[in-house]
Coordinates of C-alpha atoms in Angstrom, one line a residue:
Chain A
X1 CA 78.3 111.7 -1.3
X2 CA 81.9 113.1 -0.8
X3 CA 82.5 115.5 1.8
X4 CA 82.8 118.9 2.2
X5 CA 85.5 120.5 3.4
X6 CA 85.8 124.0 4.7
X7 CA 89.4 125.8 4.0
X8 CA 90.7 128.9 4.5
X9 CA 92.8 130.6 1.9
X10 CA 95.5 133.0 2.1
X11 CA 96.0 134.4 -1.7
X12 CA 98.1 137.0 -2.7
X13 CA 96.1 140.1 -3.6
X14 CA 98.0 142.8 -6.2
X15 CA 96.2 145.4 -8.0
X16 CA 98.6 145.8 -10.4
X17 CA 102.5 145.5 -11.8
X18 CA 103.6 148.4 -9.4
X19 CA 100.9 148.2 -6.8
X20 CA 102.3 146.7 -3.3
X21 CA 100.6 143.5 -2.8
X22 CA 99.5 141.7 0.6
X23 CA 97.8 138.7 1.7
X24 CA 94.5 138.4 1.9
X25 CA 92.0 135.8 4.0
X26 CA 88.8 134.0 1.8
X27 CA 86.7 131.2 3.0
X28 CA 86.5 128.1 0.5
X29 CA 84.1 125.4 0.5
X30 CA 85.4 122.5 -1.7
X31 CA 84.6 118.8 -2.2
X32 CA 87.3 115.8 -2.5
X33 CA 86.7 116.1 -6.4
X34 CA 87.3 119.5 -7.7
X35 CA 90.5 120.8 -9.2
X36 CA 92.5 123.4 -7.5
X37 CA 91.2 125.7 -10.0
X38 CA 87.4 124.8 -10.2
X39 CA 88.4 125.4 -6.1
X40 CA 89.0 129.6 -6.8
X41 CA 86.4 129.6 -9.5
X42 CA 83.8 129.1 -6.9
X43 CA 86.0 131.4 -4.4
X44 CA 85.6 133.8 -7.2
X45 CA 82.1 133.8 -7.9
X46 CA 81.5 134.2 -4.8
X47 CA 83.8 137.3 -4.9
X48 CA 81.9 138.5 -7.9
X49 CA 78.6 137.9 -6.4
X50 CA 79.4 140.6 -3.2
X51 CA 81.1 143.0 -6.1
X52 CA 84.7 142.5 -4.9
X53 CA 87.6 141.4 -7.6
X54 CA 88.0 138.2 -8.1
X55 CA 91.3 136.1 -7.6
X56 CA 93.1 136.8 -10.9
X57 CA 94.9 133.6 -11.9
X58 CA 96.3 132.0 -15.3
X59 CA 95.2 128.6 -16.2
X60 CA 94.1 127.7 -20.1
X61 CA 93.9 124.0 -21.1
X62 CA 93.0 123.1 -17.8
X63 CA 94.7 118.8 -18.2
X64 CA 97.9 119.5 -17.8
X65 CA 99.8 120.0 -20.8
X66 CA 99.6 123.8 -22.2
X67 CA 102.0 125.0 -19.1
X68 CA 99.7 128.4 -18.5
X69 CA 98.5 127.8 -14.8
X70 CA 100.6 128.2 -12.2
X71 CA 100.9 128.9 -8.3
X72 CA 102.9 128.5 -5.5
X73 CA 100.6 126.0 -3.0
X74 CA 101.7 126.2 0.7
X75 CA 105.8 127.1 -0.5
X76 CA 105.6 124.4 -4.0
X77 CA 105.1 125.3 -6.9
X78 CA 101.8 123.2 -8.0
X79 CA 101.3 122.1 -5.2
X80 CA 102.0 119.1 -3.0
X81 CA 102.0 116.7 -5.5
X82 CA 104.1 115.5 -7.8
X83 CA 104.2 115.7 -11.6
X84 CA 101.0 117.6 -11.7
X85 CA 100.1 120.9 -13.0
X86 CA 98.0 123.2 -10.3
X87 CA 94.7 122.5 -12.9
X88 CA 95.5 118.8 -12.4
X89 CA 95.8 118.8 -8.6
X90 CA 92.7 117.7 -7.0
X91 CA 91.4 119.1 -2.8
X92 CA 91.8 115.5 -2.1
X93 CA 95.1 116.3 -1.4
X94 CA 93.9 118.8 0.9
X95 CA 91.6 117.9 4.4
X96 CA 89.0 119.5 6.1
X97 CA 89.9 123.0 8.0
X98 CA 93.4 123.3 6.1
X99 CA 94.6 126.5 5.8
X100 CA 96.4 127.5 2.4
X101 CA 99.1 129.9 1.8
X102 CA 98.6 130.9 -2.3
X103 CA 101.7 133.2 -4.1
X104 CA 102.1 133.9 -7.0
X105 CA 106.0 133.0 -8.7
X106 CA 108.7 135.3 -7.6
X107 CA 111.4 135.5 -10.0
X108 CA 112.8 139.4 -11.3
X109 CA 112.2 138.1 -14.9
X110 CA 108.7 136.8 -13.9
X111 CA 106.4 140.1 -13.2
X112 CA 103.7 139.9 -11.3
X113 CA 100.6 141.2 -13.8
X114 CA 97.7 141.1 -11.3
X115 CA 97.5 139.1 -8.0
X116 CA 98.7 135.4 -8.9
X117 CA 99.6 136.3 -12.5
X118 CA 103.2 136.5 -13.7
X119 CA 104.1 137.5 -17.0
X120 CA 106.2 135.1 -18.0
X121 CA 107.1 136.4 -21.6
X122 CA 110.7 136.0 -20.9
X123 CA 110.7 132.3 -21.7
X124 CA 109.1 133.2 -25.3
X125 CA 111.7 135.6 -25.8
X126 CA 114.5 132.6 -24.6
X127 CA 112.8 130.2 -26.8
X128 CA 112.9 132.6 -29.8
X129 CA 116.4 133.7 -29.5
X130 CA 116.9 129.2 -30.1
X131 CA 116.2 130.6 -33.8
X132 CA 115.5 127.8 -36.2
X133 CA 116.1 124.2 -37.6
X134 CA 117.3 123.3 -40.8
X135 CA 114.5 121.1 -41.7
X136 CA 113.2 120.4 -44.9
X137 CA 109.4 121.5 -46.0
X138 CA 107.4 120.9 -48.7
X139 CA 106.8 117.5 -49.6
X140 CA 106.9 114.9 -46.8
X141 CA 109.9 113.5 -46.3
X142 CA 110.5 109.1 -46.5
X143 CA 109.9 107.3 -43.8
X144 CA 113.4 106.6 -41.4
X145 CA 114.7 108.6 -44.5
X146 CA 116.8 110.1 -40.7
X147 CA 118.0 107.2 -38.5
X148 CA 117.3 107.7 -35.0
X149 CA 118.6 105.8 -31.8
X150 CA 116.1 104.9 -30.1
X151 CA 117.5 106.1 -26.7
X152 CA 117.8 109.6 -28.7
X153 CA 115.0 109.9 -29.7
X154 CA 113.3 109.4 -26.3
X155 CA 115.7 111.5 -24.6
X156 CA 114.8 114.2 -26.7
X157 CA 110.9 113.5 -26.2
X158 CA 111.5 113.4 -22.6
X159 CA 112.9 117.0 -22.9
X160 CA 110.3 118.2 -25.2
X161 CA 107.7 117.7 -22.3
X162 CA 108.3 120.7 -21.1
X163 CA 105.3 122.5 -21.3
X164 CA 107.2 125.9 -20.1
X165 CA 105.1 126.7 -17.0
X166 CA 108.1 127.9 -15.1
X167 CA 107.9 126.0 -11.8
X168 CA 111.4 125.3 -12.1
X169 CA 112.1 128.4 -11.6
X170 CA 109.5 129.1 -9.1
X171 CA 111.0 126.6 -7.0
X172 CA 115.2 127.7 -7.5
X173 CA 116.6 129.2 -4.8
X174 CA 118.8 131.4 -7.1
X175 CA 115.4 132.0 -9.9
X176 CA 117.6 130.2 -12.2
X177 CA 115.7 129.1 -15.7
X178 CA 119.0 126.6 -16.6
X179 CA 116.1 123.5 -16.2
X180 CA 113.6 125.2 -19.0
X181 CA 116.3 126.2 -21.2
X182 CA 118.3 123.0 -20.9
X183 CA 115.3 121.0 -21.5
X184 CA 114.5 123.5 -25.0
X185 CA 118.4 122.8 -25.9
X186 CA 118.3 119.2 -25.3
X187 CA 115.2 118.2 -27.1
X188 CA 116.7 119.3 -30.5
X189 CA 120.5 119.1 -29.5
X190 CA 119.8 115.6 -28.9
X191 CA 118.1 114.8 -32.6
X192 CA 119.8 114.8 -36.2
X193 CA 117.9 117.8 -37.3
X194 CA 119.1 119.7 -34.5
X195 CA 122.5 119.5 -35.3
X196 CA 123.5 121.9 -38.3
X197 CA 122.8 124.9 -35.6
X198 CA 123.3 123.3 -32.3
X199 CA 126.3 125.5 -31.3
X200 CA 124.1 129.0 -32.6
X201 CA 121.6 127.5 -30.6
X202 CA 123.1 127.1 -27.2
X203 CA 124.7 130.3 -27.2
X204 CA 121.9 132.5 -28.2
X205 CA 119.7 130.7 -25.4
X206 CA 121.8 131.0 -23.0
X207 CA 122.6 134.5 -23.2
X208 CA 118.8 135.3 -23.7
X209 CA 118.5 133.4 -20.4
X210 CA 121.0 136.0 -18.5
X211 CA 119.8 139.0 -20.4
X212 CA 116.6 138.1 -18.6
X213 CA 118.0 138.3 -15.2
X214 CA 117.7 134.8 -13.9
X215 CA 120.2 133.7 -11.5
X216 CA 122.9 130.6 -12.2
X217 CA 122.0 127.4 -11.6
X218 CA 123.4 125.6 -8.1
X219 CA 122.4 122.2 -8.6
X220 CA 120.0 121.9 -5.7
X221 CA 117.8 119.8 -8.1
X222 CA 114.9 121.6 -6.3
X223 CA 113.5 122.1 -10.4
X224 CA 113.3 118.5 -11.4
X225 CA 111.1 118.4 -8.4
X226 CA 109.1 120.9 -8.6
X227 CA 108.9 120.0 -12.4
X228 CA 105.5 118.6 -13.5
X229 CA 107.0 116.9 -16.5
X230 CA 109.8 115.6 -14.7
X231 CA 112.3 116.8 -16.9
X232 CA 115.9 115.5 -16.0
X233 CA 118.5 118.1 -14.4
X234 CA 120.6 115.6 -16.9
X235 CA 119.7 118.3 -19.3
X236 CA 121.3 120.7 -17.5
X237 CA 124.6 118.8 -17.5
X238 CA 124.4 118.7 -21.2
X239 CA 123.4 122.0 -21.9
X240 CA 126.8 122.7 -19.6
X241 CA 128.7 120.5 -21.9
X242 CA 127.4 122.0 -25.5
X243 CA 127.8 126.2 -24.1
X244 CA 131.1 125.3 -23.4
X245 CA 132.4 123.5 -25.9
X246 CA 130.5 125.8 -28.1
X247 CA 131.7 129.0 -26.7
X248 CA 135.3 127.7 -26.7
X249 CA 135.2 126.4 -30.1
X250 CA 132.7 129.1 -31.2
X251 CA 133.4 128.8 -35.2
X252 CA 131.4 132.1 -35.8
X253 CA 133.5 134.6 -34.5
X254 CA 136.9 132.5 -34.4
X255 CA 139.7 132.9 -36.4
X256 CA 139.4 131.8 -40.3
X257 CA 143.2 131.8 -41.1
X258 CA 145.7 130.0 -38.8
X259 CA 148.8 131.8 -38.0
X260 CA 151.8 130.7 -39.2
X261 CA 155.0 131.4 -36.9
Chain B
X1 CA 141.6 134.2 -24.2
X2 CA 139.0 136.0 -25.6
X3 CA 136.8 132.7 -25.5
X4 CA 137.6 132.0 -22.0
X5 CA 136.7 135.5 -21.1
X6 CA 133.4 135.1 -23.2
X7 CA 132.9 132.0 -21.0
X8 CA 133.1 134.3 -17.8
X9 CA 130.8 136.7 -18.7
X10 CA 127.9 133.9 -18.4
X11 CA 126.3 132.4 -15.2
X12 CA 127.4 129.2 -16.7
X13 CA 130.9 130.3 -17.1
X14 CA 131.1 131.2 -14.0
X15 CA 129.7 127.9 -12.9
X16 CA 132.6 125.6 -15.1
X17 CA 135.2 128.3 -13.1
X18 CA 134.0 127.5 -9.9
X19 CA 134.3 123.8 -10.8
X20 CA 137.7 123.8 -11.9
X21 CA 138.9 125.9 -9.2
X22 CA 137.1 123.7 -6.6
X23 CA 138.6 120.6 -8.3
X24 CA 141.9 121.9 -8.4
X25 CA 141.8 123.5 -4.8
X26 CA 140.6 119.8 -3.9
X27 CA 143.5 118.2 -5.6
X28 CA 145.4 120.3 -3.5
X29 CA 143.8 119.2 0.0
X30 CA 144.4 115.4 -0.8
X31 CA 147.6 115.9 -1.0
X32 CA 147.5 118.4 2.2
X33 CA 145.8 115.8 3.8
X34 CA 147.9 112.9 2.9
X35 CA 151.2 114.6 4.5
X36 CA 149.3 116.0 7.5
X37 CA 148.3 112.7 8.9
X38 CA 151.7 111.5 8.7
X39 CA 151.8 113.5 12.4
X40 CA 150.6 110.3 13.5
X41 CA 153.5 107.9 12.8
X42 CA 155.9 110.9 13.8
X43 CA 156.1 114.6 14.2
X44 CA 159.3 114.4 12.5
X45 CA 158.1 113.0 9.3
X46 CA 156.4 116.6 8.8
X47 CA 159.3 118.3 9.2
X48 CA 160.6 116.2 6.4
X49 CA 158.4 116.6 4.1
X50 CA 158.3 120.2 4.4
X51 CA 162.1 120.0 3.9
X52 CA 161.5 118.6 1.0
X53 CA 158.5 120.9 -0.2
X54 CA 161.1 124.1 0.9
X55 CA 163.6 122.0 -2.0
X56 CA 161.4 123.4 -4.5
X57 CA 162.7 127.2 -3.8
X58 CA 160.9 129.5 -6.1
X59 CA 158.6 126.6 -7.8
X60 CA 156.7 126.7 -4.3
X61 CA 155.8 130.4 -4.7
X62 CA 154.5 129.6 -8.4
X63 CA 152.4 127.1 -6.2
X64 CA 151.4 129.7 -3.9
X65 CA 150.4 131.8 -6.1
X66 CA 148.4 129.6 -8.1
X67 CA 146.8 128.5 -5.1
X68 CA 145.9 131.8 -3.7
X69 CA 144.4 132.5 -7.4
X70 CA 142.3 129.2 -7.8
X71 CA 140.7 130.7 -4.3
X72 CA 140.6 134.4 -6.1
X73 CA 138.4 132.8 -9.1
X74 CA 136.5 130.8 -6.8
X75 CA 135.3 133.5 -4.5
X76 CA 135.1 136.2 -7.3
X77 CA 132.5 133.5 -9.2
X78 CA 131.2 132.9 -5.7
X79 CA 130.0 136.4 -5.2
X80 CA 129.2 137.6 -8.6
X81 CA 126.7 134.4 -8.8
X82 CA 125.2 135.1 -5.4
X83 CA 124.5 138.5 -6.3
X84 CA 122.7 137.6 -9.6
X85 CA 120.9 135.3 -7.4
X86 CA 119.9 137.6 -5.3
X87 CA 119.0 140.2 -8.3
X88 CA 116.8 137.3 -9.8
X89 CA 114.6 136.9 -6.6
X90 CA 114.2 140.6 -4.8
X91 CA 110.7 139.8 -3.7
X92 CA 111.2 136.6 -2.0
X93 CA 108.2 134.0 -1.2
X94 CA 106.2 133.9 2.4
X95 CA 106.7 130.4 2.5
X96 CA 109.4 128.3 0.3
X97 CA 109.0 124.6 0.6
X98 CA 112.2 122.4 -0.1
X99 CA 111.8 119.5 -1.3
X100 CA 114.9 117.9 -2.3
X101 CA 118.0 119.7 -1.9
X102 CA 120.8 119.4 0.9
X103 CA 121.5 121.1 4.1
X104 CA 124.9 121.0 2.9
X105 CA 123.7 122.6 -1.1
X106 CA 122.1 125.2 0.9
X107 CA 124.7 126.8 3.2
X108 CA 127.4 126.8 0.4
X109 CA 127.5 130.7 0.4
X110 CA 128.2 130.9 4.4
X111 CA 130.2 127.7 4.8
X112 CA 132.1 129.3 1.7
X113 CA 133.1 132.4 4.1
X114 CA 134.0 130.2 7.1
X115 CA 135.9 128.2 4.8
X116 CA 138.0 131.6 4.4
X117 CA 137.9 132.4 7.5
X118 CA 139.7 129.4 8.7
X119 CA 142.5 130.0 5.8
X120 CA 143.3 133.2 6.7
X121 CA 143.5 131.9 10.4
X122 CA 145.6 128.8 9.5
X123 CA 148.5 130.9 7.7
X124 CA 148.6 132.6 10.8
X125 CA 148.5 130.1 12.7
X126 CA 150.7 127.7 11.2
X127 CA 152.9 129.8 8.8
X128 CA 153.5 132.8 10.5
X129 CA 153.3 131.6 14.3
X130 CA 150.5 134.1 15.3
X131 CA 147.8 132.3 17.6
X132 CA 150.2 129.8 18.4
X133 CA 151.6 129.1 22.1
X134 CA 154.7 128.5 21.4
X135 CA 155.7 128.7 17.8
X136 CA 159.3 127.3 16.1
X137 CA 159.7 127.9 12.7
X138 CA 160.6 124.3 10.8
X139 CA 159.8 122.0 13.1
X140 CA 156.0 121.3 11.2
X141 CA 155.3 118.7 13.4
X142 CA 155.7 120.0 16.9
X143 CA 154.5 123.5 16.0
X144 CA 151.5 121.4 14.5
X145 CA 151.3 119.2 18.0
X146 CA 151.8 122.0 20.4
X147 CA 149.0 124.3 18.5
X148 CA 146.6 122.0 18.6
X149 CA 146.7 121.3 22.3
X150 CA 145.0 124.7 22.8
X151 CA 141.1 123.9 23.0
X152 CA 139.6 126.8 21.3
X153 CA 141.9 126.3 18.8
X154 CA 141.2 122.4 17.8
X155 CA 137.8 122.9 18.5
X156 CA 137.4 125.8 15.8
X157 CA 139.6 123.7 13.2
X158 CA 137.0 120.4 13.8
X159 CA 133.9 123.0 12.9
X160 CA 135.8 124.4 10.2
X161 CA 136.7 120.3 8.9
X162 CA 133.2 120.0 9.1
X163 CA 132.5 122.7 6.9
X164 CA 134.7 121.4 4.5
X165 CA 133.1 118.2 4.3
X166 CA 130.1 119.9 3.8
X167 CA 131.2 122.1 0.9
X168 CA 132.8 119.1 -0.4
X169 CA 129.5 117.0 -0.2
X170 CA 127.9 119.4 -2.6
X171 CA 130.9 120.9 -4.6
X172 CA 132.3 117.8 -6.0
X173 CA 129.1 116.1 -7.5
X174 CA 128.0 119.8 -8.6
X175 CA 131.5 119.4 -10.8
X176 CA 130.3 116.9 -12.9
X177 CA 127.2 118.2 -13.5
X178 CA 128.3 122.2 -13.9
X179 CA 131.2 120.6 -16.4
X180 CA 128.4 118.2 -18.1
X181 CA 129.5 115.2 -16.6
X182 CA 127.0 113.4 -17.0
X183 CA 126.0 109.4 -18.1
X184 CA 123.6 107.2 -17.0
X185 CA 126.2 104.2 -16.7
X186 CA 128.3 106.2 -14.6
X187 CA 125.8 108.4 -12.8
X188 CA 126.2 106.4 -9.6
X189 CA 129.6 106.3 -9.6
X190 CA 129.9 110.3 -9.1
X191 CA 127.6 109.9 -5.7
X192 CA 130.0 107.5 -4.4
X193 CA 133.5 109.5 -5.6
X194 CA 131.8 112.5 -3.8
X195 CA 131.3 110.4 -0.8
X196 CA 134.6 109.0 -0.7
X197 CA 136.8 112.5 -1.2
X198 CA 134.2 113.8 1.1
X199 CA 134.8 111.2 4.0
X200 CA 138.3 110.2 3.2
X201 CA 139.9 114.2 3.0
X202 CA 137.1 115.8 5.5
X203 CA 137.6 113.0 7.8
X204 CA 141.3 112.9 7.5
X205 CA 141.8 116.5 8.2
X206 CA 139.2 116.2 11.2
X207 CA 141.0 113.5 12.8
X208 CA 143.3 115.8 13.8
X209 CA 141.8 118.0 15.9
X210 CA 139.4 115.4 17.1
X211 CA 142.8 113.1 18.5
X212 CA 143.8 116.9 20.2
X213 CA 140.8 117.1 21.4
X214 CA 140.9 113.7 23.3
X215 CA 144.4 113.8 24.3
X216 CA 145.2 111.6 21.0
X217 CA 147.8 114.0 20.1
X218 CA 151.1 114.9 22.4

């Protein structure tokens, strides 16, 4: 038998976009073994069950890797573990008569929808201004027909974890998305096939990124922490290195004849 | 110049202008460092070297000026980041675990405005005699001996040392990442440059006061 353990919650309750929010006290009953979520799904049909709302919260996949849960767990984002998406973190982590403190993320670019659900279509909107790759379709290419290093190549899979939940920028001090759209800029910046528009690349991101109103980055390395992937704040040194070489070498907009004196 | 202007207008340009401003301004404070120490061997040998410095007649105020502006950019990028920040977050969280980051990472932004505080205060100080007992234009090295023997005075140069180290311990290994420098072979070694600057110029400058403080320094 595991045991049961009685918690209090304090969740963040908001009606709507331009509602005020507040906190707002629930019982939970939860054994050793549930999920975080399967936690507030009983909370919730509990709620349903006296006709109040229930706890509106994002979560899809529900093992880890689709990046739509999300909450900040007693002031981390996921909770007190690390690497692990909320739907992966189990109340074993938690004991008996704990008391937990649930928010939703704050970030200007992040709006809360309903209680604990931001929308967080500014990083699709990032992501799409990255445009496209210049890779061929149609029939499948040979095999190693495009050499790889193998360090590349696992750089650039490390990167591509990023399952875009936004924790990093849940955690930032400054609401900064530089770990998300370094780690989108590294994973093809890194491969051959990203190459052809790696400078385009870079600079649409990054603009994207500020157009959204995130703040700059500070290097507290708070993100590669909260990060469930782990992505590296390495990434962030390189995206660094490409939007300024890229900017200050920017062939689009630069001059096609050179002067002659 | 448009490009470094495009640069500018970007969180991360402002980022790479705080880093080459800070390095710069760093550069600077070795070399501040270096001479100012020399007011243990002998007051005199400050007088010297700012003899010589003087030698440089208009060259200086080309180094002046560049100085001031290196702290113009930095503080400009300073505050136009902070404020984004600030933009980027209005509703701020009930409870905000840190996990990893520094004390020193952290109070950047106020150790930043002490930081100015103190230069404002040590030109008057030191430069043009105000705050200072009993001030003799050229002769560095007693003026820099006699001023520290006032308490309040030492003792609000060691804090403001110590906020230099701090803003060191963070703002020279954010350089290499902010300017992408960044390599697995070398990553360690950036911990340990950062360490030493921090320690060696920090440390140097603090010994000053510190001696004044203790009656090192007559």
């Amino acid at each position: 038998m595991s045991e049961t353990m009685n918690l209090t919650l304090k969740v963040w309750r908001q009606a709507g976009p331009d509602a005020p929010g507040e906190f707002r006290s629930y019982p939970a009953v939860a054994n050793e073994h549930m999920s975080f979520l399967e936690m507030l799904d009983v909370v919730n049909e509990g709620l349903t069950e006296q006709g109040d709302d229930p706890i509106a919260f994002d979560h899809d996949c529900r093992e880890g890797i689709c990046g739509t849960c999300s909450l900040m767990i007693n002031g981390t984002p996921h909770g007190p573990k690390r690497a692990v998406t909320t739907c992966q973190l189990h109340m074993r982590s938690f004991k008996d008569g704990d008391e937990i403190l649930i928010e939703p993320w704050r970030a200007n670019a992040f709006p809360v929808v309903r209680d604990l659900v931001v929308d967080r279509a500014a990083f699709d909107r990032i992501i799409q201004a990255g445009g496209f790759i210049s890779a061929p379709t149609g029939s499948s290419p040979d095999g190693n027909a495009i050499q790889i290093p193998k360090d590349d190549a696992e750089r650039s899979m490390d990167a591509a974890a990023c399952i875009g939940c936004g924790a990093c920028v849940a955690a930032c001090p400054n609401a900064s998305a530089m770990l998300f759209t370094a780690a989108k800029v590294a994973h093809l910046g890194l491969l051959p096939q990203g190459q052809p528009e790696r400078e385009r690349r870079v600079l649409s991101m990054v603009h994207a990124m500020d157009e959204e109103g995130f703040g700059g980055c500070t290097n507290f390395g708070e993100c590669q922490e909260a990060c469930p992937k782990e992505i590296s704040i390495d990434n962030i040194a390189l995206l660094n290195r490409d939007f300024v070489r890229a900017t200050l070498g920017d062939r689009e907009s630069g001059v096609r004849r050179t002067a002659v004196m | 110049m448009n490009r470094v202007f495009a640069l500018w207008q970007t969180a991360v340009g402002k980022k790479v202008a705080m880093a080459v401003s800070g390095i710069l301004l760093v550069a600077f404070l070795i070399s501040h460092m270096a001479s100012n120490v020399l007011v243990f061997t002998a007051p005199e040998k400050l007088d010297a070297y700012a003899e010589w410095l003087r030698g440089f007649g208009p060259l200086l105020w080309v180094a002046r000026a560049g100085l001031l502006a290196l702290v113009g950019i930095h503080i400009a990028a300073a505050w136009q980041l902070t404020r984004m920040a600030r933009a980027a977050r209005p509703k701020g969280y009930a409870r905000l675990e840190h996990q990893v980051s520094s004390y020193a990472a952290r109070t950047m932004r106020y150790g930043g405005v002490l930081i100015l505080v103190f230069i404002v205060f040590h030109i008057l100080h030191y430069t043009t005699g105000d705050f200072h007992p009993d001030f003799v234009p050229g002769e560095v090295g007693r003026n820099l001996v006699v001023g520290m023997q006032v308490k309040w005075t030492a003792a609000f140069y060691a804090i403001s040392m110590i906020a230099i180290g701090a803003h060191f311990y963070h703002g020279i290994w954010s350089v290499f990442q902010t300017l992408g420098l960044n390599h697995p072979s070398w990553n360690r070694s950036r911990v340990t440059l950062t360490l030493g600057l921090t320690l060696v110029v920090a440390g140097g400058f603090l010994s000053i006061p510190l001696a004044a403080l203790f009656g090192l320094l007559r």
